[in-house]
PDB file of C-alpha atoms in Angstrom:
ATOM      1  CA  MET D 159     -87.168  69.377 123.989  1.00 51.00           C
ATOM      2  CA  SER D 160     -85.494  68.305 120.861  1.00 53.00           C
ATOM      3  CA  PHE D 161     -84.725  68.883 117.856  1.00 59.00           C
ATOM      4  CA  ASP D 162     -83.109  67.256 114.346  1.00 61.00           C
ATOM      5  CA  MET D 163     -79.454  66.673 114.422  1.00 56.00           C
ATOM      6  CA  PRO D 164     -78.003  67.454 110.915  1.00 53.00           C
ATOM      7  CA  THR D 165     -76.854  64.378 109.547  1.00 54.00           C
ATOM      8  CA  LYS D 166     -74.578  66.174 106.642  1.00 50.00           C
ATOM      9  CA  SER D 167     -71.329  67.685 108.221  1.00 48.00           C
ATOM     10  CA  ASN D 168     -71.284  69.555 104.764  1.00 57.00           C
ATOM     11  CA  ASN D 169     -74.165  71.120 105.552  1.00 62.00           C
ATOM     12  CA  VAL D 170     -73.599  72.844 108.887  1.00 67.00           C
ATOM     13  CA  ASP D 171     -69.715  73.687 109.646  1.00 84.00           C
ATOM     14  CA  HIS D 172     -68.140  71.723 112.296  1.00 88.00           C
ATOM     15  CA  GLU D 173     -68.086  74.255 114.906  1.00 86.00           C
ATOM     16  CA  MET D 174     -71.821  74.455 114.913  1.00 88.00           C
ATOM     17  CA  GLN D 175     -72.540  71.042 115.232  1.00 90.00           C
ATOM     18  CA  GLN D 176     -70.094  70.837 118.203  1.00 92.00           C
ATOM     19  CA  PHE D 177     -72.427  73.433 119.317  1.00 92.00           C
ATOM     20  CA  LEU D 178     -75.518  72.143 118.924  1.00 93.00           C
ATOM     21  CA  MET D 179     -74.605  68.864 120.276  1.00 95.00           C
ATOM     22  CA  ALA D 180     -73.327  70.369 123.479  1.00 95.00           C
ATOM     23  CA  GLU D 181     -76.832  72.089 123.839  1.00 95.00           C
ATOM     24  CA  GLN D 182     -78.857  69.204 122.842  1.00 94.00           C
ATOM     25  CA  GLN D 183     -76.890  67.410 125.524  1.00 94.00           C
ATOM     26  CA  LYS D 184     -77.365  70.240 128.217  1.00 94.00           C
ATOM     27  CA  ALA D 185     -81.188  70.241 127.219  1.00 94.00           C
ATOM     28  CA  GLN D 186     -81.760  66.492 127.674  1.00 95.00           C
ATOM     29  CA  ILE D 187     -80.256  66.887 131.326  1.00 95.00           C
ATOM     30  CA  GLN D 188     -81.886  69.771 131.981  1.00 95.00           C
ATOM     31  CA  GLN D 189     -85.172  67.752 131.013  1.00 96.00           C
ATOM     32  CA  GLN D 190     -83.988  64.784 133.459  1.00 96.00           C
ATOM     33  CA  LEU D 191     -83.485  67.012 136.725  1.00 97.00           C
ATOM     34  CA  HIS D 192     -87.163  68.377 135.562  1.00 97.00           C
ATOM     35  CA  ALA D 193     -88.564  65.055 135.531  1.00 97.00           C
ATOM     36  CA  LEU D 194     -86.556  63.829 138.665  1.00 98.00           C
ATOM     37  CA  THR D 195     -87.359  66.705 141.024  1.00 98.00           C
ATOM     38  CA  ASP D 196     -90.895  66.575 140.088  1.00 98.00           C
ATOM     39  CA  VAL D 197     -91.007  62.293 140.989  1.00 98.00           C
ATOM     40  CA  CYS D 198     -88.924  63.097 143.933  1.00 98.00           C
ATOM     41  CA  TRP D 199     -90.745  65.934 145.179  1.00 98.00           C
ATOM     42  CA  GLU D 200     -93.927  64.039 145.128  1.00 97.00           C
ATOM     43  CA  LYS D 201     -92.292  61.220 147.003  1.00 97.00           C
ATOM     44  CA  CYS D 202     -90.742  62.867 149.593  1.00 98.00           C
ATOM     45  CA  MET D 203     -91.857  66.194 150.475  1.00 96.00           C
ATOM     46  CA  ASP D 204     -95.141  66.742 153.125  1.00 94.00           C
ATOM     47  CA  LYS D 205     -95.676  70.577 153.515  1.00 93.00           C
ATOM     48  CA  PRO D 206     -93.012  72.884 152.548  1.00 95.00           C
ATOM     49  CA  ARG D 207     -91.168  74.347 155.910  1.00 95.00           C
ATOM     50  CA  ASP D 208     -89.035  77.043 156.378  1.00 94.00           C
ATOM     51  CA  LYS D 209     -85.786  74.935 155.675  1.00 96.00           C
ATOM     52  CA  LEU D 210     -85.238  71.166 154.156  1.00 96.00           C
ATOM     53  CA  ASP D 211     -84.892  68.591 156.676  1.00 95.00           C
ATOM     54  CA  TYR D 212     -82.336  66.062 156.743  1.00 96.00           C
ATOM     55  CA  ARG D 213     -84.410  63.577 156.533  1.00 96.00           C
ATOM     56  CA  THR D 214     -86.223  65.391 153.061  1.00 97.00           C
ATOM     57  CA  GLU D 215     -82.914  65.580 151.940  1.00 97.00           C
ATOM     58  CA  SER D 216     -81.702  62.124 152.278  1.00 98.00           C
ATOM     59  CA  CYS D 217     -84.987  60.830 150.855  1.00 98.00           C
ATOM     60  CA  ILE D 218     -84.484  62.908 147.780  1.00 98.00           C
ATOM     61  CA  SER D 219     -81.078  61.906 146.920  1.00 97.00           C
ATOM     62  CA  ASN D 220     -82.302  58.464 147.421  1.00 98.00           C
ATOM     63  CA  CYS D 221     -85.128  58.625 145.550  1.00 98.00           C
ATOM     64  CA  VAL D 222     -83.096  59.782 142.253  1.00 98.00           C
ATOM     65  CA  GLU D 223     -80.805  57.182 142.873  1.00 97.00           C
ATOM     66  CA  ARG D 224     -83.173  54.509 142.853  1.00 98.00           C
ATOM     67  CA  PHE D 225     -85.330  55.616 140.068  1.00 98.00           C
ATOM     68  CA  MET D 226     -82.105  55.431 138.161  1.00 97.00           C
ATOM     69  CA  ASP D 227     -81.974  51.681 139.166  1.00 97.00           C
ATOM     70  CA  THR D 228     -85.439  51.214 138.510  1.00 97.00           C
ATOM     71  CA  THR D 229     -85.002  52.664 134.946  1.00 96.00           C
ATOM     72  CA  LYS D 230     -82.030  50.216 134.807  1.00 95.00           C
ATOM     73  CA  ALA D 231     -83.559  46.939 136.186  1.00 97.00           C
ATOM     74  CA  ILE D 232     -86.211  47.913 133.449  1.00 97.00           C
ATOM     75  CA  GLY D 233     -84.296  48.156 130.673  1.00 96.00           C
ATOM     76  CA  VAL D 234     -82.615  44.597 131.912  1.00 96.00           C
ATOM     77  CA  ARG D 235     -85.755  43.158 132.237  1.00 96.00           C
ATOM     78  CA  LEU D 236     -87.094  44.340 128.442  1.00 96.00           C
ATOM     79  CA  GLN D 237     -84.099  43.204 127.082  1.00 95.00           C
ATOM     80  CA  GLN D 238     -84.989  39.641 128.501  1.00 94.00           C
ATOM     81  CA  LYS D 239     -88.716  40.180 127.222  1.00 93.00           C
ATOM     82  CA  TYR D 240     -87.198  41.174 123.621  1.00 91.00           C
ATOM     83  CA  LYS D 241     -85.251  37.872 123.346  1.00 92.00           C
ATOM     84  CA  GLU D 242     -87.734  35.599 124.481  1.00 89.00           C
ATOM     85  CA  MET D 243     -89.863  37.164 121.590  1.00 84.00           C
TER      86      MET D 243
ATOM     87  CA  MET W 217     -89.392  75.896 121.294  1.00 51.00           C
ATOM     88  CA  ASP W 218     -89.309  76.882 117.809  1.00 54.00           C
ATOM     89  CA  LEU W 219     -86.206  76.124 116.237  1.00 56.00           C
ATOM     90  CA  SER W 220     -87.141  76.510 112.514  1.00 55.00           C
ATOM     91  CA  SER W 221     -84.974  79.824 112.026  1.00 53.00           C
ATOM     92  CA  PRO W 222     -85.072  80.956 108.469  1.00 56.00           C
ATOM     93  CA  HIS W 223     -81.506  81.735 108.768  1.00 52.00           C
ATOM     94  CA  PRO W 224     -79.363  79.399 106.275  1.00 53.00           C
ATOM     95  CA  MET W 225     -76.968  77.863 108.363  1.00 51.00           C
ATOM     96  CA  ASN W 226     -74.451  76.844 105.612  1.00 52.00           C
ATOM     97  CA  LYS W 227     -73.467  80.022 104.546  1.00 55.00           C
ATOM     98  CA  ALA W 228     -73.057  81.537 108.209  1.00 57.00           C
ATOM     99  CA  ASP W 229     -70.375  83.853 108.271  1.00 75.00           C
ATOM    100  CA  GLY W 230     -68.742  84.268 111.761  1.00 78.00           C
ATOM    101  CA  ALA W 231     -70.818  87.115 113.357  1.00 83.00           C
ATOM    102  CA  SER W 232     -74.261  85.623 112.338  1.00 87.00           C
ATOM    103  CA  LYS W 233     -73.161  82.366 113.553  1.00 86.00           C
ATOM    104  CA  GLU W 234     -72.674  83.908 116.962  1.00 88.00           C
ATOM    105  CA  HIS W 235     -76.010  85.466 116.481  1.00 91.00           C
ATOM    106  CA  MET W 236     -77.596  81.942 115.890  1.00 90.00           C
ATOM    107  CA  MET W 237     -75.952  80.617 118.859  1.00 91.00           C
ATOM    108  CA  ASP W 238     -77.089  83.111 121.149  1.00 93.00           C
ATOM    109  CA  GLN W 239     -80.216  82.862 120.172  1.00 94.00           C
ATOM    110  CA  LEU W 240     -80.349  79.145 120.685  1.00 93.00           C
ATOM    111  CA  ARG W 241     -78.865  79.694 124.107  1.00 94.00           C
ATOM    112  CA  GLN W 242     -81.629  82.243 124.847  1.00 95.00           C
ATOM    113  CA  GLN W 243     -84.530  80.174 123.419  1.00 95.00           C
ATOM    114  CA  ILE W 244     -83.258  77.186 125.690  1.00 94.00           C
ATOM    115  CA  ALA W 245     -83.022  79.403 128.882  1.00 95.00           C
ATOM    116  CA  VAL W 246     -86.557  80.679 128.342  1.00 96.00           C
ATOM    117  CA  ALA W 247     -87.830  77.046 127.892  1.00 95.00           C
ATOM    118  CA  ASN W 248     -86.291  76.069 130.988  1.00 95.00           C
ATOM    119  CA  ALA W 249     -87.414  78.729 133.022  1.00 96.00           C
ATOM    120  CA  THR W 250     -90.967  78.404 131.388  1.00 96.00           C
ATOM    121  CA  GLU W 251     -91.072  74.659 132.458  1.00 96.00           C
ATOM    122  CA  LEU W 252     -89.892  75.434 135.892  1.00 97.00           C
ATOM    123  CA  LEU W 253     -92.337  78.145 136.550  1.00 97.00           C
ATOM    124  CA  GLN W 254     -95.109  75.576 135.330  1.00 97.00           C
ATOM    125  CA  LYS W 255     -93.456  72.927 137.816  1.00 97.00           C
ATOM    126  CA  LEU W 256     -93.819  75.580 140.351  1.00 98.00           C
ATOM    127  CA  SER W 257     -96.999  76.308 139.866  1.00 98.00           C
ATOM    128  CA  ASP W 258     -98.445  72.683 139.947  1.00 97.00           C
ATOM    129  CA  LYS W 259     -96.371  71.496 142.562  1.00 97.00           C
ATOM    130  CA  CYS W 260     -97.445  74.656 144.874  1.00 97.00           C
ATOM    131  CA  PHE W 261    -100.912  75.394 144.053  1.00 97.00           C
ATOM    132  CA  LYS W 262    -101.339  71.408 145.060  1.00 96.00           C
ATOM    133  CA  LYS W 263     -99.660  72.016 148.436  1.00 96.00           C
ATOM    134  CA  CYS W 264    -100.512  75.200 149.350  1.00 97.00           C
ATOM    135  CA  VAL W 265    -104.013  76.366 147.975  1.00 96.00           C
ATOM    136  CA  THR W 266    -106.318  73.197 149.077  1.00 92.00           C
ATOM    137  CA  SER W 267    -109.478  74.943 149.075  1.00 93.00           C
ATOM    138  CA  PRO W 268    -109.451  77.940 146.649  1.00 94.00           C
ATOM    139  CA  GLY W 269    -111.271  81.167 148.085  1.00 93.00           C
ATOM    140  CA  THR W 270    -111.942  84.400 146.985  1.00 96.00           C
ATOM    141  CA  SER W 271    -108.408  85.435 147.495  1.00 95.00           C
ATOM    142  CA  LEU W 272    -104.947  84.186 148.509  1.00 95.00           C
ATOM    143  CA  GLY W 273    -104.975  84.284 152.073  1.00 94.00           C
ATOM    144  CA  ASN W 274    -101.927  85.156 154.003  1.00 95.00           C
ATOM    145  CA  SER W 275    -100.749  81.658 155.200  1.00 95.00           C
ATOM    146  CA  GLU W 276    -101.257  80.716 151.771  1.00 96.00           C
ATOM    147  CA  GLN W 277     -98.749  82.994 150.257  1.00 97.00           C
ATOM    148  CA  LYS W 278     -96.268  82.276 153.205  1.00 96.00           C
ATOM    149  CA  CYS W 279     -96.958  78.690 152.287  1.00 97.00           C
ATOM    150  CA  ILE W 280     -96.286  79.353 148.504  1.00 97.00           C
ATOM    151  CA  ALA W 281     -93.110  81.504 149.136  1.00 97.00           C
ATOM    152  CA  MET W 282     -91.763  78.492 151.147  1.00 97.00           C
ATOM    153  CA  CYS W 283     -92.632  75.895 148.501  1.00 98.00           C
ATOM    154  CA  VAL W 284     -90.987  77.829 146.034  1.00 98.00           C
ATOM    155  CA  ASP W 285     -87.633  77.870 148.348  1.00 98.00           C
ATOM    156  CA  ARG W 286     -87.990  73.799 149.050  1.00 98.00           C
ATOM    157  CA  TYR W 287     -88.735  73.450 145.546  1.00 98.00           C
ATOM    158  CA  LEU W 288     -85.397  75.041 144.331  1.00 98.00           C
ATOM    159  CA  ASP W 289     -83.794  73.517 147.013  1.00 98.00           C
ATOM    160  CA  SER W 290     -84.952  70.040 146.055  1.00 98.00           C
ATOM    161  CA  TRP W 291     -83.924  70.826 142.583  1.00 97.00           C
ATOM    162  CA  ASN W 292     -80.241  71.681 143.932  1.00 98.00           C
ATOM    163  CA  VAL W 293     -80.281  67.912 145.871  1.00 98.00           C
ATOM    164  CA  VAL W 294     -81.534  66.091 142.839  1.00 98.00           C
ATOM    165  CA  SER W 295     -78.747  67.825 140.568  1.00 97.00           C
ATOM    166  CA  LYS W 296     -76.206  66.830 142.915  1.00 97.00           C
ATOM    167  CA  SER W 297     -77.173  63.157 143.109  1.00 97.00           C
ATOM    168  CA  TYR W 298     -77.812  62.893 139.624  1.00 97.00           C
ATOM    169  CA  VAL W 299     -74.682  64.643 138.554  1.00 95.00           C
ATOM    170  CA  GLN W 300     -72.620  62.567 140.991  1.00 96.00           C
ATOM    171  CA  ARG W 301     -74.516  59.346 139.740  1.00 95.00           C
ATOM    172  CA  LEU W 302     -73.366  60.060 135.982  1.00 93.00           C
ATOM    173  CA  GLN W 303     -70.093  60.676 136.947  1.00 94.00           C
ATOM    174  CA  LYS W 304     -69.720  57.367 138.989  1.00 93.00           C
ATOM    175  CA  GLU W 305     -71.254  55.239 135.801  1.00 90.00           C
ATOM    176  CA  ARG W 306     -68.824  56.930 133.577  1.00 88.00           C
ATOM    177  CA  GLN W 307     -66.054  55.543 135.247  1.00 83.00           C
TER     178      GLN W 307
END
């Protein structure tokens, strides 16, 4: 979900701009949570049981951490590649 | 999500501004719920309905209920880890 942010502050009053920025940030976090839950569910969940067992839970939290590490590592790698060009 | 509302934002008085904010919050909440429903349908259909018959069987329905609960659990674990990580990186 994305929407254009107003660039000229005289078009939209300050309070509205603050509100839109805060809502956009919240929406981005929500979006990221949907994506991460999707990825880590696929990695960690076997058959759904009557409880989330400890093993699955720690798999999920490791999955989140390593996914973010991966994103970071790819960012570094891309920067290196970009410099080589 | 349709955000191209016809309201002129520049001349919004207090009341209509509140109204716009409420509307936006509501639209975002609906978008979130829709996304969650889509994810749940996708994930739980995959896990629980392996060969679709003429109706949902008893065990399939039980599986779907557990699947929904576990997906929400997973969401909470992800959310906790993600927020912790963001806080750690901000320091």
